[in-house]
CSV table of C-alpha atoms and ligand atoms in Angstrom, one decimal:
chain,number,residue,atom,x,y,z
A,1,UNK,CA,0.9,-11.5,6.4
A,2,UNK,CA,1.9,-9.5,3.7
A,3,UNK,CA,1.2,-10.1,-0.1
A,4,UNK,CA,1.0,-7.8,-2.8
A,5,UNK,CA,-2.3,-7.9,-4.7
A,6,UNK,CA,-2.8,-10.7,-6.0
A,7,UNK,CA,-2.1,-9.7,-9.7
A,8,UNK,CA,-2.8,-12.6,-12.8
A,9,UNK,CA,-1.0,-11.8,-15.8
A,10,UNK,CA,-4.6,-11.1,-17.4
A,11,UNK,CA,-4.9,-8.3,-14.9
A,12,UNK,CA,-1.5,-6.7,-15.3
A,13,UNK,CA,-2.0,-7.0,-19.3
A,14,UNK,CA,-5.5,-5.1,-18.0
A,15,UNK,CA,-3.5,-2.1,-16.4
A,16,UNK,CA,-1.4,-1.9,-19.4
A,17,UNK,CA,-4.0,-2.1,-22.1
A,18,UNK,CA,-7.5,-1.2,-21.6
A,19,UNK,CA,-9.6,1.8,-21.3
A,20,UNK,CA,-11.2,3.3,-18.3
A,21,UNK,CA,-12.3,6.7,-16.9
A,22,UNK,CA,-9.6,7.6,-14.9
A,23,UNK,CA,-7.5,11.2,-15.7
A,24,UNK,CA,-4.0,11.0,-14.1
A,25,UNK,CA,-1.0,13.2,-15.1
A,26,UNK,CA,2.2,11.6,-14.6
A,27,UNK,CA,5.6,13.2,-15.2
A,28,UNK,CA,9.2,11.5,-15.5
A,29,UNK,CA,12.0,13.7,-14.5
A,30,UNK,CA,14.0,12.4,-16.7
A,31,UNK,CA,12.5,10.6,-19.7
A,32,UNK,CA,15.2,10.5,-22.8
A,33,UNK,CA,17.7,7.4,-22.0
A,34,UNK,CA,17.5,4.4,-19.6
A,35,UNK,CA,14.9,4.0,-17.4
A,36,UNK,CA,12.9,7.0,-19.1
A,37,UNK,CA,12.4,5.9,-22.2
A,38,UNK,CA,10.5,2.2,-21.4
A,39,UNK,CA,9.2,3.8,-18.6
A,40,UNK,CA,7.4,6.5,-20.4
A,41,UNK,CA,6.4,3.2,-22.7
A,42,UNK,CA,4.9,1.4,-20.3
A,43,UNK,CA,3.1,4.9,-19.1
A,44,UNK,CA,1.8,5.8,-22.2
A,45,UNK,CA,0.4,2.4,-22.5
A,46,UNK,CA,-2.0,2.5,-19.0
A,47,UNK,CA,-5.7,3.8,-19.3
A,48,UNK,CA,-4.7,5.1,-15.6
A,49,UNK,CA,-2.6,8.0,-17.3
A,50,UNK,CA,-4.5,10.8,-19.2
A,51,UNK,CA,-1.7,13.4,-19.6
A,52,UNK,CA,2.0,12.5,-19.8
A,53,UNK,CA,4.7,15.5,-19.0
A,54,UNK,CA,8.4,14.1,-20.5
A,55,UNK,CA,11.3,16.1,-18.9
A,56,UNK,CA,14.9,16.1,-19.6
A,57,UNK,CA,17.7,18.3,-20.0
A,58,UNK,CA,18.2,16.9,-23.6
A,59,UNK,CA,16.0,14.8,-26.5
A,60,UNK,CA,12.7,15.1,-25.0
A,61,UNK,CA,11.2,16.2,-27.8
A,62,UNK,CA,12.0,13.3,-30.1
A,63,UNK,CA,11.1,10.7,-27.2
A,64,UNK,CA,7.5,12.6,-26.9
A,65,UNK,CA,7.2,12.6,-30.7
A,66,UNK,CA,7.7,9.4,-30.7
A,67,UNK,CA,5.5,7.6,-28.1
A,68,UNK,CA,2.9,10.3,-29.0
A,69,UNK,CA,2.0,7.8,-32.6
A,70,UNK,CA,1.3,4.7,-30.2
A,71,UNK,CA,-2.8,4.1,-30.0
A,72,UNK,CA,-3.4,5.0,-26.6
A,73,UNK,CA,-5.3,8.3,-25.3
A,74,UNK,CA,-2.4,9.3,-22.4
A,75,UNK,CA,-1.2,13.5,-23.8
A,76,UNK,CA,2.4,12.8,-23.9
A,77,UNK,CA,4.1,16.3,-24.3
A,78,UNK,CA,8.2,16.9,-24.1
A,79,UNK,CA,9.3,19.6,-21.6
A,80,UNK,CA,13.6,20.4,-22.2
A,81,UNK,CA,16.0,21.9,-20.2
A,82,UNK,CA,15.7,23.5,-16.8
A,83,UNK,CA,13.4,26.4,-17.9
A,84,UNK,CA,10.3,24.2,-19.1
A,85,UNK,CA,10.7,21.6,-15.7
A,86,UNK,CA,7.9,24.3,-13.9
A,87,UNK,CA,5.4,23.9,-17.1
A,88,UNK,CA,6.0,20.0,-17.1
A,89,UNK,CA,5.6,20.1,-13.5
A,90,UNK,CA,1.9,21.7,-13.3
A,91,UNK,CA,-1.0,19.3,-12.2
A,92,UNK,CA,1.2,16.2,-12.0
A,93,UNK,CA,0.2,13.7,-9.7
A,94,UNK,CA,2.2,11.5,-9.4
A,95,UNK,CA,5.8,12.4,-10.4
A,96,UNK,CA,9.0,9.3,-11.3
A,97,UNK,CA,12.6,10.9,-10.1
A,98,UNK,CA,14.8,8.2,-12.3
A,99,UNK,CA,17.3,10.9,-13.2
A,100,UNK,CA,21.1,11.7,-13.7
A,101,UNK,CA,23.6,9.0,-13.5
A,102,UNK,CA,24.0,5.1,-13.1
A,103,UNK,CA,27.1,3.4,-12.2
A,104,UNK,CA,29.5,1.4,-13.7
A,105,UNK,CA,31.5,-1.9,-12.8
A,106,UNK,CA,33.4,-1.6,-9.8
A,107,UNK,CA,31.3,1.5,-8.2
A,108,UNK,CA,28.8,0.6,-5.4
A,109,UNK,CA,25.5,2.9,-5.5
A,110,UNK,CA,26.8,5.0,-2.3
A,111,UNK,CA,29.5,6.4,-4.9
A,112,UNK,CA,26.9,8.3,-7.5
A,113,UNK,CA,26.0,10.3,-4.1
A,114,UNK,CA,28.0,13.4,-5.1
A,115,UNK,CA,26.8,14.0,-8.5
A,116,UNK,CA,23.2,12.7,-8.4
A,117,UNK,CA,22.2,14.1,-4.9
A,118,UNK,CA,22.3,17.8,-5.5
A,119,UNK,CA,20.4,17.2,-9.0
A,120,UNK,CA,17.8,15.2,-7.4
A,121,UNK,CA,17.4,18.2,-5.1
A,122,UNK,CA,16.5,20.7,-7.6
A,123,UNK,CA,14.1,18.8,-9.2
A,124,UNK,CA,12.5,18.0,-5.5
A,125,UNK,CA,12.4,21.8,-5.4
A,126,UNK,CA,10.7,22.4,-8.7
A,127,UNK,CA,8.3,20.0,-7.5
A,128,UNK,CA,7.4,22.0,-4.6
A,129,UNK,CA,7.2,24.3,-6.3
A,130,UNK,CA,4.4,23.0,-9.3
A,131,UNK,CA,2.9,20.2,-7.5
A,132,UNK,CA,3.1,20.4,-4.1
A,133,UNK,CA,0.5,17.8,-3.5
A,134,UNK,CA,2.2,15.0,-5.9
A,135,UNK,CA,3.4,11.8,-5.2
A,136,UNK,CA,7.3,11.7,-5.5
A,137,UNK,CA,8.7,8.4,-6.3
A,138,UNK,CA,12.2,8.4,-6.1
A,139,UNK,CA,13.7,6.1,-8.7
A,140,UNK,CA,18.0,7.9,-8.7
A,141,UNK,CA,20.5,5.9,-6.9
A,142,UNK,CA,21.8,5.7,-3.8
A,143,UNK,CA,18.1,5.5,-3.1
A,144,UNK,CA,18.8,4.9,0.4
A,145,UNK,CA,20.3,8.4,0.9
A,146,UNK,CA,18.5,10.7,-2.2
A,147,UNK,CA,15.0,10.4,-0.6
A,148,UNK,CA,16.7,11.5,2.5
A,149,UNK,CA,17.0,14.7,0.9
A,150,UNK,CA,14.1,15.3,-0.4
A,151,UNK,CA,11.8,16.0,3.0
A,152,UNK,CA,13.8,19.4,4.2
A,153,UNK,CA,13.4,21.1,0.7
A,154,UNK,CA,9.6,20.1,1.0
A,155,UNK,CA,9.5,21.3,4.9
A,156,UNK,CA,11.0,25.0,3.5
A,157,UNK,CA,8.3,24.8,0.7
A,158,UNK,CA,5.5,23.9,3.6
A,159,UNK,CA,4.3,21.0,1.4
A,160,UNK,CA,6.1,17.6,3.1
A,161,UNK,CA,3.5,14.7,3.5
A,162,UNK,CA,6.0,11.7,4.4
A,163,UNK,CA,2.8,9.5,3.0
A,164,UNK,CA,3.6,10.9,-0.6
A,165,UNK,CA,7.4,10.2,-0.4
A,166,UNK,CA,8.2,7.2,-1.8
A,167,UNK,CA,12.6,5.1,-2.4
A,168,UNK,CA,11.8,2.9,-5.5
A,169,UNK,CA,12.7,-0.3,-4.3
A,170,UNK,CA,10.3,-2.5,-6.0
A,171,UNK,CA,12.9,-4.0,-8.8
A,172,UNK,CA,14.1,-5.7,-5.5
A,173,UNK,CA,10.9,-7.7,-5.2
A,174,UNK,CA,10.2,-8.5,-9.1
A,175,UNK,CA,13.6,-10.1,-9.1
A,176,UNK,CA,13.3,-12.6,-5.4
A,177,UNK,CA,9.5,-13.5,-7.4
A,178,UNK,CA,11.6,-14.2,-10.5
A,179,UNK,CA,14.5,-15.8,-9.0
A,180,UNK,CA,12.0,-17.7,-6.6
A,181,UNK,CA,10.2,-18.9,-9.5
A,182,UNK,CA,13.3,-20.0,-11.1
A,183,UNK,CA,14.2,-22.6,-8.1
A,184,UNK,CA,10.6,-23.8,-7.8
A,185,UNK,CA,9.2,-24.0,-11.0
A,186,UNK,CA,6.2,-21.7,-9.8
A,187,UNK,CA,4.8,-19.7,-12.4
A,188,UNK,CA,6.9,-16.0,-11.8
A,189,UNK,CA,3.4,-13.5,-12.0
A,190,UNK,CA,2.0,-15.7,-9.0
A,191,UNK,CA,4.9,-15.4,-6.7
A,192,UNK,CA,5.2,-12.8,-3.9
A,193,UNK,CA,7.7,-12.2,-2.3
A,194,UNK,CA,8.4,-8.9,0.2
A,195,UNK,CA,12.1,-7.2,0.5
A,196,UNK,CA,12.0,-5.0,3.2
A,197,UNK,CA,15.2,-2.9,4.5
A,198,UNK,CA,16.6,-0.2,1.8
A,199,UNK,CA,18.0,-0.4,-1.4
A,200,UNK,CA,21.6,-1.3,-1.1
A,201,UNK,CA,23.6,-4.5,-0.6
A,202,UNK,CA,23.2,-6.0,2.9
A,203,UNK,CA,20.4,-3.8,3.4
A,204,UNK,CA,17.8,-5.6,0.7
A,205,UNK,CA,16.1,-7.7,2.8
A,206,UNK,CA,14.1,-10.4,1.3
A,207,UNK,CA,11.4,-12.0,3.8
A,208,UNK,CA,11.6,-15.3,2.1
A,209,UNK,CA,9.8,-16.7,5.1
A,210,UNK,CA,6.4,-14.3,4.0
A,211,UNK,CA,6.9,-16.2,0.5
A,212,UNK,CA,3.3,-16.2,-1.0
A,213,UNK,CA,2.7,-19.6,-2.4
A,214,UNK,CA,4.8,-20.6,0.7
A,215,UNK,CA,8.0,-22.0,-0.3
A,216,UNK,CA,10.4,-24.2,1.7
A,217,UNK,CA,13.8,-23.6,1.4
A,218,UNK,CA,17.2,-25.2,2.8
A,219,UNK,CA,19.5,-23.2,4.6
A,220,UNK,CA,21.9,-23.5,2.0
A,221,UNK,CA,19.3,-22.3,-0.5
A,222,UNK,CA,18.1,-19.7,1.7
A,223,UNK,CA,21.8,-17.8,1.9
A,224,UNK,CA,22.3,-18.0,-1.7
A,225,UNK,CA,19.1,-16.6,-2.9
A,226,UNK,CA,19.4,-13.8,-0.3
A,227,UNK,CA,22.7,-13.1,-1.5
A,228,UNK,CA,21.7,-13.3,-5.6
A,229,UNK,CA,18.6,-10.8,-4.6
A,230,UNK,CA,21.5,-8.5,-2.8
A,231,UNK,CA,23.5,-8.4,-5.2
A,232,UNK,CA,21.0,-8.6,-8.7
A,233,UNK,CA,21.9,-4.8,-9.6
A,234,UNK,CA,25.5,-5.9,-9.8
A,235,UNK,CA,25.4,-8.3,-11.9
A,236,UNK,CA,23.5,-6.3,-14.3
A,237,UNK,CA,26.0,-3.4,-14.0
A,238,UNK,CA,28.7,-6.1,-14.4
A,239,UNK,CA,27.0,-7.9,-17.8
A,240,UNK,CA,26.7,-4.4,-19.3
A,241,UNK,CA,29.9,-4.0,-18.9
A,242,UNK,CA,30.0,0.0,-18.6
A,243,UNK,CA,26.8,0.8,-19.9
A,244,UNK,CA,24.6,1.5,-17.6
A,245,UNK,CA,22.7,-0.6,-14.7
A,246,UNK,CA,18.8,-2.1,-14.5
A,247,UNK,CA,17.4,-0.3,-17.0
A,248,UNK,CA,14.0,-2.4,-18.7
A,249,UNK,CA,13.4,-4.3,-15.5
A,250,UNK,CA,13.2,-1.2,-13.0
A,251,UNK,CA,11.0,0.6,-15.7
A,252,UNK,CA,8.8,-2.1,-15.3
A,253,UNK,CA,9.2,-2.2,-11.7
A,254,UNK,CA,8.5,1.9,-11.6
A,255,UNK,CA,5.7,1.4,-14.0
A,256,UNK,CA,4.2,-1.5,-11.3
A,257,UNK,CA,4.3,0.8,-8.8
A,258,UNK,CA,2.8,4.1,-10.4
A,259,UNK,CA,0.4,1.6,-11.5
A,260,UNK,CA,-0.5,0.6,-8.1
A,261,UNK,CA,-0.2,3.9,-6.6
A,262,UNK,CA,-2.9,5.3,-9.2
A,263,UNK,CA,-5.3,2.3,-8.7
A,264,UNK,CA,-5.0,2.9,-4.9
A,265,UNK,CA,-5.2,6.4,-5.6
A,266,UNK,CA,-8.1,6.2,-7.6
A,267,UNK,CA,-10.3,4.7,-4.4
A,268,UNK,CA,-9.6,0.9,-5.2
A,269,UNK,CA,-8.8,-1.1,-2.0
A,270,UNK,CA,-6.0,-3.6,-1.2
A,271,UNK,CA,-3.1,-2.2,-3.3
A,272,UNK,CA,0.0,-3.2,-1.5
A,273,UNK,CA,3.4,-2.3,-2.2
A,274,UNK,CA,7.1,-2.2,-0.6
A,275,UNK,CA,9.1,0.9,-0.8
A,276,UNK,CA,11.6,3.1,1.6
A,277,UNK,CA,9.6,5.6,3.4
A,278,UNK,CA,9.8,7.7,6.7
A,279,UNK,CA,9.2,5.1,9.3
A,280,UNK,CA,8.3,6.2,13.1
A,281,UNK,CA,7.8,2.6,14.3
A,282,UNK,CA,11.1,0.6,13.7
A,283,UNK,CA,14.8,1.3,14.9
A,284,UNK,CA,15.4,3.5,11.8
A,285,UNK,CA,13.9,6.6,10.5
A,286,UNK,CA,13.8,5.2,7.1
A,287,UNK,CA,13.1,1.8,6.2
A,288,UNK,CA,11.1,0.2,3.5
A,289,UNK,CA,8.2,-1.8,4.5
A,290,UNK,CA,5.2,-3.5,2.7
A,291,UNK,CA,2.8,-0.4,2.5
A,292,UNK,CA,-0.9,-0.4,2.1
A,293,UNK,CA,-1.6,1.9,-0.5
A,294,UNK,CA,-4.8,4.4,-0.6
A,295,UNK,CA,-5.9,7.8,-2.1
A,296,UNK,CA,-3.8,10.0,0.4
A,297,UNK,CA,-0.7,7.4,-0.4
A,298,UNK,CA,0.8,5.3,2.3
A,299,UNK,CA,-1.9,4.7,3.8
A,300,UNK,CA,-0.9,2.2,6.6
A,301,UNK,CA,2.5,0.3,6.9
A,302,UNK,CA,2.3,-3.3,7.2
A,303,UNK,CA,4.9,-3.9,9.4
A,304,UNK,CA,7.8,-6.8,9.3
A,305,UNK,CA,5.5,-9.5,11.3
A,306,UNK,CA,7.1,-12.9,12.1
A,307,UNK,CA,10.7,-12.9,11.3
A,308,UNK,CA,12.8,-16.1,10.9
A,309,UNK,CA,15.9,-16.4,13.0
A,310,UNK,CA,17.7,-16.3,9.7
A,311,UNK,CA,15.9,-13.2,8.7
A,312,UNK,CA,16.3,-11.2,12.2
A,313,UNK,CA,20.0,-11.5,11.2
A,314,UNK,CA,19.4,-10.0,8.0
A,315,UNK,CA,17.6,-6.9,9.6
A,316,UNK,CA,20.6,-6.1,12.3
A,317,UNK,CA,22.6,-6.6,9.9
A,318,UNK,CA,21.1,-4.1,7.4
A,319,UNK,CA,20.5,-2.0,10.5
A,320,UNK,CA,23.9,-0.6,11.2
A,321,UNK,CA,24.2,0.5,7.3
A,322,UNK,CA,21.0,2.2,7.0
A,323,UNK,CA,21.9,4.6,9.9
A,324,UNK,CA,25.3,5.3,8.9
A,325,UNK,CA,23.5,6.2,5.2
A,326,UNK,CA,20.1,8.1,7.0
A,327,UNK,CA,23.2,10.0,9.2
A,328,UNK,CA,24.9,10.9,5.5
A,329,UNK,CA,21.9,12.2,4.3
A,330,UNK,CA,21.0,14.1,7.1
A,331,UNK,CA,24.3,16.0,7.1
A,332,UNK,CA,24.5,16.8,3.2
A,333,UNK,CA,20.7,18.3,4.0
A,334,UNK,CA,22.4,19.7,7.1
A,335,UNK,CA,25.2,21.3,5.4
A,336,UNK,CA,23.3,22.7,1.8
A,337,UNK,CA,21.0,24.5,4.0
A,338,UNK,CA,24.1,25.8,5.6
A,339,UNK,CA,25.7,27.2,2.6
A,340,UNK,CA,22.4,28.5,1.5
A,341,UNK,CA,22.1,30.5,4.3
A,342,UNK,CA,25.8,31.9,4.4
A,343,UNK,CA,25.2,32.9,0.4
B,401,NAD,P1,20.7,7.2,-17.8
B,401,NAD,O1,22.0,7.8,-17.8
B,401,NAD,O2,20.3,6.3,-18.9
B,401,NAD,O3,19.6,8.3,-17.7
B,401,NAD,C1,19.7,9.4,-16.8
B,401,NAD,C2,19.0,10.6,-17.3
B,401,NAD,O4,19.3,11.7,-16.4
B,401,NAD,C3,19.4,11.0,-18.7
B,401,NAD,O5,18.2,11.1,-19.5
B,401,NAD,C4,20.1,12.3,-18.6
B,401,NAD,O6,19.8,13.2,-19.6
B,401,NAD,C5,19.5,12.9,-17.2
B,401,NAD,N1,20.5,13.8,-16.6
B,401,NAD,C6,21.8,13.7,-16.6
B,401,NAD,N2,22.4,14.8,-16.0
B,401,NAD,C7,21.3,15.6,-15.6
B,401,NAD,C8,21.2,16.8,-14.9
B,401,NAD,N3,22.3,17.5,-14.6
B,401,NAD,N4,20.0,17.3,-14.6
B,401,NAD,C9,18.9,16.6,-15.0
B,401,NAD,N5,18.9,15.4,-15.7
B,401,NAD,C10,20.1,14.9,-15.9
B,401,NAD,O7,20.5,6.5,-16.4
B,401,NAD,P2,19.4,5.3,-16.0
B,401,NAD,O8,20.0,4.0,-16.3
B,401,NAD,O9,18.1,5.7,-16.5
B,401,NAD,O10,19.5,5.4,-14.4
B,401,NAD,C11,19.0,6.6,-13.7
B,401,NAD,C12,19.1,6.4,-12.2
B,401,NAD,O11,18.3,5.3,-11.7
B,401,NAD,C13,20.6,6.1,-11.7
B,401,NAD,O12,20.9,6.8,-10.6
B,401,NAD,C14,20.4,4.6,-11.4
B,401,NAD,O13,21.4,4.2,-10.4
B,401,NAD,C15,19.0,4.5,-10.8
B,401,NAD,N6,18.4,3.2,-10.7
B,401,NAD,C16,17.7,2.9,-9.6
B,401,NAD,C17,17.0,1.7,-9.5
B,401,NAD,C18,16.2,1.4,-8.3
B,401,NAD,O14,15.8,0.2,-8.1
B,401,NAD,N7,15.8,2.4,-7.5
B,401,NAD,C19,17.2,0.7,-10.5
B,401,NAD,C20,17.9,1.0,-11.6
B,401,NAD,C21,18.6,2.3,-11.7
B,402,LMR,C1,19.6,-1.9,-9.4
B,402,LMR,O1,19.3,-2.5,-8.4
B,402,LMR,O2,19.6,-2.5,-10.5
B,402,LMR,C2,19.8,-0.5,-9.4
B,402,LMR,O3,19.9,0.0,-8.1
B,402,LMR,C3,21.0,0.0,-10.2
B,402,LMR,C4,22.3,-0.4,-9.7
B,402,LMR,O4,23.3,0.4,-9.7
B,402,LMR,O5,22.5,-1.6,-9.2
């Protein structure tokens, strides 16, 4: 069964706050609004990140200035504009894609396809290109179609390692533990709970059955929390009211993550997360599963186990979507190679 490590609030305020021998660089692509900003925070406040690498197109420099007076030994250094991506780029790790744009009310995530997927291409490329051998974590919406296109330019580069390409979908399991919490009274840093599926609507499936305490819900309950977990991001886009989306909550998610990812990395066992990632076993190429996490990266999926009859609907549901978004990917990556051999 899976559960993410069991994490006290203690130990996450340890990750945060303390100091300890490790020496990771970390880079956010891009780091000056949103997500970038608290996420570089949170960064710059881990004892699991040495050197820190800010790009953006624009206000970098005044982000890096800033976070480079906190009390905490992580190097962070502002890279602007396309020229300086390479030099921010060298001897990362571990690299955090949230860039370009977020949506507004009454646009689904499929609709920031156009604009963010060609941007979230170049900067796959630079990292290629710089750090071949980093982690990418792809943080840019639609999630469930941008990491598609991230494996080709890696292939032409020689440097894809499907165990080091990660779909952020972690905010989807911080909110089920919080909004599981909420119905139970359980305290929220204890719960686990695993969302499986991609990072879209129908397709975020929460195993509320793998619930970690174990939690008993009515049917009722059951299709009403599965829906509020579906449809969280909304809401957010909906009470910011144009804008923006998620913008604290998925830089702690992404921070959670990289956290995890460097603690694993760094040799120490049992580090479990969820995230969309090349999958061989199931029905789809891409699904996200609960991943064991080691110093290579994925270092063996989990699987989905038991399902409940409830959540088996949930997954051929989801199933039907995901391909039709794996197929969309696979023909913009089809097509830009296209042009790029006709230019
Ligand atoms: P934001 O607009 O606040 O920040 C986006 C950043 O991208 C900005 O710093 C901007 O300068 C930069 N940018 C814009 N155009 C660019 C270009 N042409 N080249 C390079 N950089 C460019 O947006 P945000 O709220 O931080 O959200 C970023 C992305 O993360 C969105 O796509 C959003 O949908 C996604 N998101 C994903 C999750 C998830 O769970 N995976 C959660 C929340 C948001
Ligand atoms: C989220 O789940 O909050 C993000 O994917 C942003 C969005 O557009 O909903």
């Amino acid at each position: 069964m899976f559960s993410r490590v069991a994490r006290s609030p203690a130990s996450i305020a340890r990750s945060f706050c303390t100091s300890s021998q490790n020496n990771a660089k970390v880079a956010v692509l891009d780091a000056s609004r949103g997500i970038g900003q608290p996420l570089s925070l949170l960064l710059k406040k881990s004892p699991l990140v040495v050197d820190s690498p800010l790009y953006d197109i624009v206000h970098t420099l005044g982000v890096a200035a800033d976070l480079s007076h906190i009390e905490t030994r992580a190097q962070v250094t502002g890279y602007v504009g396309p020229e300086q991506l390479p030099e921010a780029l060298k001897g990362s790790e571990v690299v955090l894609i949230p860039a370009v744009v977020p949506r507004k009310p009454g646009m689904t995530r499929d609709d920031l396809f156009d604009i963010n997927a060609s941007i979230v291409a170049t900067l796959a490329d630079a990292c290629a290109r710089n750090c071949p051998d980093a982690m990418l974590c792809i943080i840019t919406n639609p999630v469930n179609f941008t990491v598609l296109i991230v494996p080709g330019i890696l292939k032409k580069h020689g440097v894809y390692n499907p165990k080091r390409l990660f779909g952020m979908t972690t905010l989807d399991i911080v909110r089920a533990n919080t909004f599981v919490a909420e119905l139970t009274g359980l305290d929220p840093s204890h719960v686990n709970v695993p969302v499986v599926g991609g990072h879209a609507g129908k397709t975020i499936i929460p195993l509320l059955s793998h619930c970690t305490p174990k939690a008993e819900f009515t049917e009722d309950t059951l299709a009403a929390l599965t829906h509020s977990i579906q449809e969280a991001g909304t809401e957010v886009v909906k009470a910011k009211a144009g804008a923006g989306s998620a913008t604290l909550s998925m830089a702690y998610a992404g921070a959670m993550f990289a956290l995890s990812l460097l603690d694993a990395m760094n040799g120490k066992e049992g580090f479990k997360e969820c995230a969309f990632v090349r999958s061989e076993e199931g029905k789809c190429t891409y699904f996200s599963t609960p991943l064991l996490l080691g110093t290579n990266g994925v270092k063996r999926k989990q699987g989905l186990g038991k399902l409940s009859a409830f959540e088996e609907k949930l997954v051929a549901e989801a199933l039907n979507e995901l391909k039709a978004s794996i197929r969309k990917g696979e023909d913009f990556v089809r097509e830009t190679a296209a042009q790029g051999e006709a230019q």
